[in-house]
PDB file of C-alpha atoms in Angstrom:
ATOM      1  CA  ASP J   1     -12.450  16.593   2.682  1.00 54.00           C
ATOM      2  CA  THR J   2     -11.709  14.289   5.549  1.00 75.00           C
ATOM      3  CA  GLY J   3      -9.296  12.072   3.771  1.00 94.00           C
ATOM      4  CA  VAL J   4      -5.890  11.647   4.076  1.00 97.00           C
ATOM      5  CA  SER J   5      -3.790  14.652   2.726  1.00 97.00           C
ATOM      6  CA  GLN J   6      -0.518  14.690   1.510  1.00 98.00           C
ATOM      7  CA  ASP J   7       1.775  17.863   0.547  1.00 97.00           C
ATOM      8  CA  PRO J   8       3.323  18.392  -1.831  1.00 98.00           C
ATOM      9  CA  ARG J   9       1.913  16.278  -4.909  1.00 97.00           C
ATOM     10  CA  HIS J  10       4.715  16.693  -6.778  1.00 97.00           C
ATOM     11  CA  LYS J  11       8.410  17.685  -5.944  1.00 98.00           C
ATOM     12  CA  ILE J  12      11.588  18.109  -8.146  1.00 98.00           C
ATOM     13  CA  THR J  13      14.904  18.469  -6.597  1.00 98.00           C
ATOM     14  CA  LYS J  14      18.406  18.166  -7.478  1.00 98.00           C
ATOM     15  CA  ARG J  15      20.777  15.602  -6.247  1.00 98.00           C
ATOM     16  CA  GLY J  16      21.943  16.354  -2.813  1.00 98.00           C
ATOM     17  CA  GLN J  17      19.193  18.593  -1.727  1.00 98.00           C
ATOM     18  CA  ASN J  18      16.938  17.755   1.253  1.00 98.00           C
ATOM     19  CA  VAL J  19      13.248  17.093   0.749  1.00 98.00           C
ATOM     20  CA  THR J  20      10.481  16.985   3.694  1.00 98.00           C
ATOM     21  CA  PHE J  21       7.048  15.717   2.886  1.00 98.00           C
ATOM     22  CA  ARG J  22       3.908  16.220   5.018  1.00 98.00           C
ATOM     23  CA  CYS J  23       1.048  13.800   5.634  1.00 98.00           C
ATOM     24  CA  ASP J  24      -2.360  14.574   7.397  1.00 97.00           C
ATOM     25  CA  PRO J  25      -4.189  11.610   8.615  1.00 96.00           C
ATOM     26  CA  ILE J  26      -7.866  10.864   8.813  1.00 95.00           C
ATOM     27  CA  SER J  27      -8.483  12.698  12.295  1.00 91.00           C
ATOM     28  CA  GLU J  28      -9.401   9.896  14.445  1.00 88.00           C
ATOM     29  CA  HIS J  29      -6.697   7.452  12.942  1.00 92.00           C
ATOM     30  CA  ASN J  30      -4.149   6.548  15.298  1.00 91.00           C
ATOM     31  CA  ARG J  31      -1.928   4.603  12.834  1.00 93.00           C
ATOM     32  CA  LEU J  32      -0.106   6.151  10.224  1.00 95.00           C
ATOM     33  CA  TYR J  33       2.146   4.634   7.561  1.00 95.00           C
ATOM     34  CA  TRP J  34       4.767   5.645   4.808  1.00 97.00           C
ATOM     35  CA  TYR J  35       5.450   3.493   1.678  1.00 97.00           C
ATOM     36  CA  ARG J  36       7.312   4.032  -1.395  1.00 97.00           C
ATOM     37  CA  GLN J  37       6.254   2.806  -4.600  1.00 97.00           C
ATOM     38  CA  THR J  38       8.017   2.864  -8.268  1.00 95.00           C
ATOM     39  CA  LEU J  39       6.737   1.921 -11.363  1.00 91.00           C
ATOM     40  CA  GLY J  40       5.536  -1.586 -11.699  1.00 89.00           C
ATOM     41  CA  GLN J  41       6.194  -2.504  -7.980  1.00 92.00           C
ATOM     42  CA  GLY J  42       3.544  -2.600  -5.079  1.00 94.00           C
ATOM     43  CA  PRO J  43       3.725  -0.338  -2.011  1.00 96.00           C
ATOM     44  CA  GLU J  44       6.900  -0.824  -0.069  1.00 95.00           C
ATOM     45  CA  PHE J  45       6.971  -0.391   3.467  1.00 94.00           C
ATOM     46  CA  LEU J  46       8.906   2.437   5.063  1.00 95.00           C
ATOM     47  CA  THR J  47       7.961   3.109   8.419  1.00 95.00           C
ATOM     48  CA  TYR J  48       4.827   3.491  10.787  1.00 94.00           C
ATOM     49  CA  PHE J  49       3.560   5.184  13.718  1.00 94.00           C
ATOM     50  CA  GLN J  50       1.068   4.362  16.646  1.00 92.00           C
ATOM     51  CA  ASN J  51       0.220   7.784  17.811  1.00 92.00           C
ATOM     52  CA  GLU J  52       3.394   9.497  18.105  1.00 93.00           C
ATOM     53  CA  ALA J  53       5.407   6.410  18.562  1.00 93.00           C
ATOM     54  CA  GLN J  54       7.507   5.093  15.400  1.00 93.00           C
ATOM     55  CA  LEU J  55       6.825   1.497  15.720  1.00 91.00           C
ATOM     56  CA  GLU J  56       9.281   0.401  13.117  1.00 91.00           C
ATOM     57  CA  LYS J  57      11.760   1.759  10.288  1.00 91.00           C
ATOM     58  CA  SER J  58      12.340  -0.619   7.373  1.00 91.00           C
ATOM     59  CA  ARG J  59      15.862  -2.013   7.398  1.00 86.00           C
ATOM     60  CA  LEU J  60      16.170  -1.389   3.905  1.00 78.00           C
ATOM     61  CA  LEU J  61      15.737   2.404   4.705  1.00 81.00           C
ATOM     62  CA  SER J  62      19.046   4.320   4.657  1.00 86.00           C
ATOM     63  CA  ASP J  63      19.898   6.789   7.589  1.00 92.00           C
ATOM     64  CA  ARG J  64      19.194   9.721   5.176  1.00 95.00           C
ATOM     65  CA  PHE J  65      15.361   8.880   5.618  1.00 96.00           C
ATOM     66  CA  SER J  66      13.482  10.119   8.759  1.00 95.00           C
ATOM     67  CA  ALA J  67      10.081  10.383   9.996  1.00 96.00           C
ATOM     68  CA  GLU J  68       8.423  12.167  12.986  1.00 96.00           C
ATOM     69  CA  ARG J  69       4.640  12.285  14.010  1.00 96.00           C
ATOM     70  CA  PRO J  70       5.167  14.626  16.891  1.00 91.00           C
ATOM     71  CA  LYS J  71       1.613  14.941  18.484  1.00 87.00           C
ATOM     72  CA  GLY J  72       0.308  12.019  17.022  1.00 86.00           C
ATOM     73  CA  SER J  73      -1.367  13.789  14.139  1.00 91.00           C
ATOM     74  CA  PHE J  74       0.304  14.863  10.994  1.00 96.00           C
ATOM     75  CA  SER J  75       3.708  13.236   9.938  1.00 98.00           C
ATOM     76  CA  THR J  76       6.643  14.381   7.990  1.00 98.00           C
ATOM     77  CA  LEU J  77       8.964  12.367   5.961  1.00 97.00           C
ATOM     78  CA  GLU J  78      12.333  13.840   5.522  1.00 97.00           C
ATOM     79  CA  ILE J  79      15.087  12.832   2.900  1.00 97.00           C
ATOM     80  CA  GLN J  80      18.465  14.172   3.320  1.00 97.00           C
ATOM     81  CA  ARG J  81      21.033  14.473   0.392  1.00 97.00           C
ATOM     82  CA  THR J  82      18.770  13.078  -2.247  1.00 97.00           C
ATOM     83  CA  GLU J  83      19.890  10.546  -4.730  1.00 96.00           C
ATOM     84  CA  GLN J  84      18.398   9.611  -8.100  1.00 96.00           C
ATOM     85  CA  GLY J  85      17.486   6.423  -6.675  1.00 95.00           C
ATOM     86  CA  ASP J  86      15.083   8.249  -4.608  1.00 96.00           C
ATOM     87  CA  SER J  87      12.698   9.189  -7.145  1.00 97.00           C
ATOM     88  CA  ALA J  88       9.589   7.364  -6.428  1.00 97.00           C
ATOM     89  CA  MET J  89       5.888   7.959  -5.442  1.00 97.00           C
ATOM     90  CA  TYR J  90       5.779   8.550  -1.534  1.00 98.00           C
ATOM     91  CA  LEU J  91       2.508   7.313  -0.051  1.00 98.00           C
ATOM     92  CA  CYS J  92       0.955   7.951   3.200  1.00 98.00           C
ATOM     93  CA  ALA J  93      -1.810   5.986   4.559  1.00 96.00           C
ATOM     94  CA  SER J  94      -3.670   6.030   7.906  1.00 95.00           C
ATOM     95  CA  SER J  95      -6.121   3.427   9.688  1.00 92.00           C
ATOM     96  CA  ARG J  96      -7.687   2.927  13.106  1.00 88.00           C
ATOM     97  CA  GLY J  97      -4.523   0.747  14.129  1.00 71.00           C
ATOM     98  CA  GLY J  98      -3.962  -1.825  16.548  1.00 67.00           C
ATOM     99  CA  ALA J  99      -1.877  -5.168  15.984  1.00 62.00           C
ATOM    100  CA  GLN J 100      -4.807  -6.974  14.445  1.00 66.00           C
ATOM    101  CA  GLY J 101      -4.000  -4.541  11.417  1.00 67.00           C
ATOM    102  CA  THR J 102      -7.256  -2.823  10.034  1.00 83.00           C
ATOM    103  CA  GLU J 103      -7.769  -1.588   6.568  1.00 88.00           C
ATOM    104  CA  ALA J 104      -5.605   1.618   5.717  1.00 92.00           C
ATOM    105  CA  PHE J 105      -6.648   4.608   3.520  1.00 95.00           C
ATOM    106  CA  PHE J 106      -4.176   6.314   1.428  1.00 97.00           C
ATOM    107  CA  GLY J 107      -3.396   9.966   0.611  1.00 97.00           C
ATOM    108  CA  GLN J 108      -2.857  11.109  -3.172  1.00 97.00           C
ATOM    109  CA  GLY J 109       1.073  10.522  -2.595  1.00 97.00           C
ATOM    110  CA  THR J 110       3.960  12.753  -3.580  1.00 98.00           C
ATOM    111  CA  ARG J 111       5.981  12.150  -6.512  1.00 97.00           C
ATOM    112  CA  LEU J 112       9.521  12.897  -6.101  1.00 98.00           C
ATOM    113  CA  THR J 113      12.070  13.220  -8.752  1.00 98.00           C
ATOM    114  CA  VAL J 114      15.404  13.515  -8.465  1.00 98.00           C
ATOM    115  CA  VAL J 115      17.567  15.367 -11.105  1.00 97.00           C
TER     116      VAL J 115
ATOM    117  CA  ARG M   1      11.228 -15.324  -0.354  1.00 76.00           C
ATOM    118  CA  LYS M   2       9.052 -12.266  -0.369  1.00 85.00           C
ATOM    119  CA  GLU M   3       6.329 -11.750   2.445  1.00 91.00           C
ATOM    120  CA  VAL M   4       3.409 -11.422   0.127  1.00 95.00           C
ATOM    121  CA  GLU M   5       3.582 -12.680  -3.447  1.00 95.00           C
ATOM    122  CA  GLN M   6       1.078 -12.531  -6.183  1.00 95.00           C
ATOM    123  CA  ASP M   7       0.416 -13.946  -9.979  1.00 88.00           C
ATOM    124  CA  PRO M   8       2.711 -12.069 -12.152  1.00 80.00           C
ATOM    125  CA  GLY M   9       0.856 -10.255 -14.674  1.00 86.00           C
ATOM    126  CA  PRO M  10      -0.391  -8.580 -17.046  1.00 94.00           C
ATOM    127  CA  PHE M  11      -3.797 -10.182 -17.298  1.00 96.00           C
ATOM    128  CA  ASN M  12      -5.505  -9.490 -20.784  1.00 97.00           C
ATOM    129  CA  VAL M  13      -9.003 -10.687 -20.955  1.00 97.00           C
ATOM    130  CA  PRO M  14     -11.885  -9.968 -23.085  1.00 97.00           C
ATOM    131  CA  GLU M  15     -15.137  -7.918 -21.488  1.00 98.00           C
ATOM    132  CA  GLY M  16     -17.461 -10.497 -19.736  1.00 98.00           C
ATOM    133  CA  ALA M  17     -14.619 -12.731 -18.702  1.00 98.00           C
ATOM    134  CA  THR M  18     -13.983 -14.448 -15.543  1.00 98.00           C
ATOM    135  CA  VAL M  19     -10.503 -13.761 -13.953  1.00 97.00           C
ATOM    136  CA  ALA M  20      -9.010 -15.160 -10.870  1.00 96.00           C
ATOM    137  CA  PHE M  21      -5.778 -13.650  -9.102  1.00 95.00           C
ATOM    138  CA  ASN M  22      -4.035 -15.519  -6.299  1.00 95.00           C
ATOM    139  CA  CYS M  23      -1.673 -14.246  -3.521  1.00 96.00           C
ATOM    140  CA  THR M  24       0.467 -16.157  -1.175  1.00 96.00           C
ATOM    141  CA  TYR M  25       1.899 -14.968   2.089  1.00 95.00           C
ATOM    142  CA  SER M  26       4.676 -16.231   4.194  1.00 93.00           C
ATOM    143  CA  ASN M  27       4.073 -15.436   7.637  1.00 89.00           C
ATOM    144  CA  SER M  28       1.673 -18.070   9.221  1.00 87.00           C
ATOM    145  CA  ALA M  29       0.657 -15.577  12.094  1.00 86.00           C
ATOM    146  CA  SER M  30      -0.930 -13.285   9.354  1.00 86.00           C
ATOM    147  CA  GLN M  31      -4.663 -12.644  10.609  1.00 85.00           C
ATOM    148  CA  SER M  32      -5.846  -9.618   8.365  1.00 91.00           C
ATOM    149  CA  PHE M  33      -5.925  -9.614   4.510  1.00 94.00           C
ATOM    150  CA  PHE M  34      -7.351  -7.131   1.966  1.00 95.00           C
ATOM    151  CA  TRP M  35      -7.426  -6.512  -1.823  1.00 97.00           C
ATOM    152  CA  TYR M  36      -6.873  -3.109  -2.980  1.00 97.00           C
ATOM    153  CA  ARG M  37      -7.005  -1.649  -6.504  1.00 98.00           C
ATOM    154  CA  GLN M  38      -4.777   0.904  -8.026  1.00 97.00           C
ATOM    155  CA  ASP M  39      -5.306   2.621 -11.013  1.00 96.00           C
ATOM    156  CA  CYS M  40      -2.533   4.147 -13.061  1.00 93.00           C
ATOM    157  CA  ARG M  41      -0.440   6.761 -11.326  1.00 89.00           C
ATOM    158  CA  LYS M  42      -3.025   6.896  -8.254  1.00 94.00           C
ATOM    159  CA  GLU M  43      -3.239   5.889  -4.838  1.00 96.00           C
ATOM    160  CA  PRO M  44      -4.438   2.343  -3.836  1.00 97.00           C
ATOM    161  CA  LYS M  45      -7.870   1.852  -2.801  1.00 97.00           C
ATOM    162  CA  LEU M  46      -9.399  -0.489  -0.692  1.00 95.00           C
ATOM    163  CA  LEU M  47     -11.415  -3.030  -2.678  1.00 96.00           C
ATOM    164  CA  MET M  48     -12.707  -5.349  -0.046  1.00 95.00           C
ATOM    165  CA  SER M  49     -11.194  -7.086   3.412  1.00 92.00           C
ATOM    166  CA  VAL M  50     -10.896 -10.849   3.086  1.00 93.00           C
ATOM    167  CA  TYR M  51     -12.624 -13.001   5.737  1.00 85.00           C
ATOM    168  CA  SER M  52     -12.015 -16.451   6.871  1.00 85.00           C
ATOM    169  CA  SER M  53     -15.399 -17.675   5.429  1.00 85.00           C
ATOM    170  CA  GLY M  54     -14.734 -15.875   2.244  1.00 87.00           C
ATOM    171  CA  ASN M  55     -16.930 -12.836   0.917  1.00 92.00           C
ATOM    172  CA  GLU M  56     -18.427 -11.692  -1.754  1.00 94.00           C
ATOM    173  CA  ASP M  57     -19.370  -7.931  -3.145  1.00 94.00           C
ATOM    174  CA  GLY M  58     -21.100  -7.812  -6.340  1.00 96.00           C
ATOM    175  CA  ARG M  59     -18.896  -9.180  -8.981  1.00 97.00           C
ATOM    176  CA  PHE M  60     -16.102  -9.939  -6.517  1.00 97.00           C
ATOM    177  CA  THR M  61     -15.416 -12.727  -4.355  1.00 97.00           C
ATOM    178  CA  ALA M  62     -12.546 -12.997  -2.084  1.00 96.00           C
ATOM    179  CA  GLN M  63     -11.369 -16.233  -0.453  1.00 96.00           C
ATOM    180  CA  LEU M  64      -8.960 -17.098   2.244  1.00 95.00           C
ATOM    181  CA  ASN M  65      -7.208 -20.769   2.593  1.00 94.00           C
ATOM    182  CA  ARG M  66      -5.271 -20.283   5.900  1.00 92.00           C
ATOM    183  CA  ALA M  67      -3.816 -23.820   5.632  1.00 92.00           C
ATOM    184  CA  SER M  68      -2.157 -23.173   2.288  1.00 93.00           C
ATOM    185  CA  GLN M  69      -1.401 -19.601   3.248  1.00 94.00           C
ATOM    186  CA  TYR M  70      -3.008 -17.730  -0.354  1.00 93.00           C
ATOM    187  CA  ILE M  71      -5.917 -15.787  -0.653  1.00 96.00           C
ATOM    188  CA  SER M  72      -7.685 -15.280  -3.973  1.00 96.00           C
ATOM    189  CA  LEU M  73      -9.626 -12.782  -5.962  1.00 97.00           C
ATOM    190  CA  LEU M  74     -12.419 -13.744  -8.556  1.00 97.00           C
ATOM    191  CA  ILE M  75     -13.829 -11.140 -10.584  1.00 98.00           C
ATOM    192  CA  ARG M  76     -16.802 -12.137 -12.784  1.00 98.00           C
ATOM    193  CA  ASP M  77     -18.272 -10.353 -15.957  1.00 98.00           C
ATOM    194  CA  SER M  78     -15.173  -8.250 -16.102  1.00 98.00           C
ATOM    195  CA  LYS M  79     -15.949  -4.563 -17.200  1.00 98.00           C
ATOM    196  CA  LEU M  80     -13.607  -2.158 -19.124  1.00 98.00           C
ATOM    197  CA  SER M  81     -13.581  -0.381 -15.577  1.00 97.00           C
ATOM    198  CA  ASP M  82     -12.052  -3.253 -13.902  1.00 98.00           C
ATOM    199  CA  SER M  83      -8.678  -2.502 -15.719  1.00 98.00           C
ATOM    200  CA  ALA M  84      -6.307  -1.711 -12.897  1.00 97.00           C
ATOM    201  CA  THR M  85      -3.416  -3.401 -10.786  1.00 97.00           C
ATOM    202  CA  TYR M  86      -4.754  -5.456  -7.962  1.00 98.00           C
ATOM    203  CA  LEU M  87      -2.872  -5.229  -4.776  1.00 97.00           C
ATOM    204  CA  CYS M  88      -2.914  -8.291  -2.047  1.00 96.00           C
ATOM    205  CA  VAL M  89      -2.179  -7.115   1.352  1.00 95.00           C
ATOM    206  CA  VAL M  90      -1.456  -8.913   4.509  1.00 94.00           C
ATOM    207  CA  SER M  91      -1.375  -8.001   7.937  1.00 90.00           C
ATOM    208  CA  SER M  92       0.704 -10.067  10.958  1.00 85.00           C
ATOM    209  CA  TYR M  93       0.131  -9.737  14.609  1.00 78.00           C
ATOM    210  CA  ASN M  94       3.503 -10.833  15.169  1.00 77.00           C
ATOM    211  CA  GLN M  95       4.594  -7.694  12.998  1.00 80.00           C
ATOM    212  CA  GLY M  96       2.617  -5.217  14.830  1.00 80.00           C
ATOM    213  CA  GLY M  97       0.004  -5.290  12.571  1.00 82.00           C
ATOM    214  CA  LYS M  98       1.625  -3.383   9.489  1.00 87.00           C
ATOM    215  CA  LEU M  99       0.191  -3.944   6.296  1.00 91.00           C
ATOM    216  CA  ILE M 100       2.718  -5.594   3.728  1.00 93.00           C
ATOM    217  CA  PHE M 101       1.782  -5.187   0.060  1.00 95.00           C
ATOM    218  CA  GLY M 102       2.498  -7.788  -2.856  1.00 96.00           C
ATOM    219  CA  GLN M 103       3.880  -6.245  -6.174  1.00 95.00           C
ATOM    220  CA  GLY M 104       0.524  -6.256  -7.764  1.00 96.00           C
ATOM    221  CA  THR M 105      -1.257  -8.166 -10.777  1.00 96.00           C
ATOM    222  CA  GLU M 106      -2.297  -5.847 -13.296  1.00 96.00           C
ATOM    223  CA  LEU M 107      -5.580  -6.653 -15.425  1.00 97.00           C
ATOM    224  CA  SER M 108      -6.487  -5.124 -18.698  1.00 97.00           C
ATOM    225  CA  VAL M 109      -9.998  -5.748 -19.657  1.00 98.00           C
ATOM    226  CA  LYS M 110     -10.506  -5.259 -23.533  1.00 96.00           C
ATOM    227  CA  PRO M 111     -13.819  -4.810 -25.671  1.00 95.00           C
TER     228      PRO M 111
END
């Protein structure tokens, strides 16, 4: 399967714990996005990368969230000191990139539940 | 004002009906537009890109009105399998091409 891959698919964690999610994009795609989605809402932009460079992080995102894409391939999203409000689906997408904005393809997401 | 706004749903239609969704965007520098489909508890999947001249893919027609800053999606002869949430997506050159999603419009096609 050469699509976008996310791991884990589901994560249940206790409030206050740290969690890390991984995303493997489509191999020839240089742009990678992270989104968060809650029930009844569209995907909310978190951050994105062009190769290994993080281009933008949402101003709505607290300092507890950090993302990396160290070699321009896979990416990780870490949430420190999780809160119940962090419970959501975390979606990763990749695209061929560029400022013109090409269509992106999504992974199946990581569903986070903070208890 | 949200950057991308869609018709509030849900839309409940009978099989065979024609249904239209509208989406407005606030950034006049937007240059790429897409419609995605999302099934319940699944990831969004690209339905179609939206071109300036409008485009059609089978029962689906997408149109762009740059002057009024809106895009539309028309679904003809609705099928039960069209039931899903439809997401409008906009990308703007002056925002580095990042993809901004609307909140989605839910469609339910009934027999």
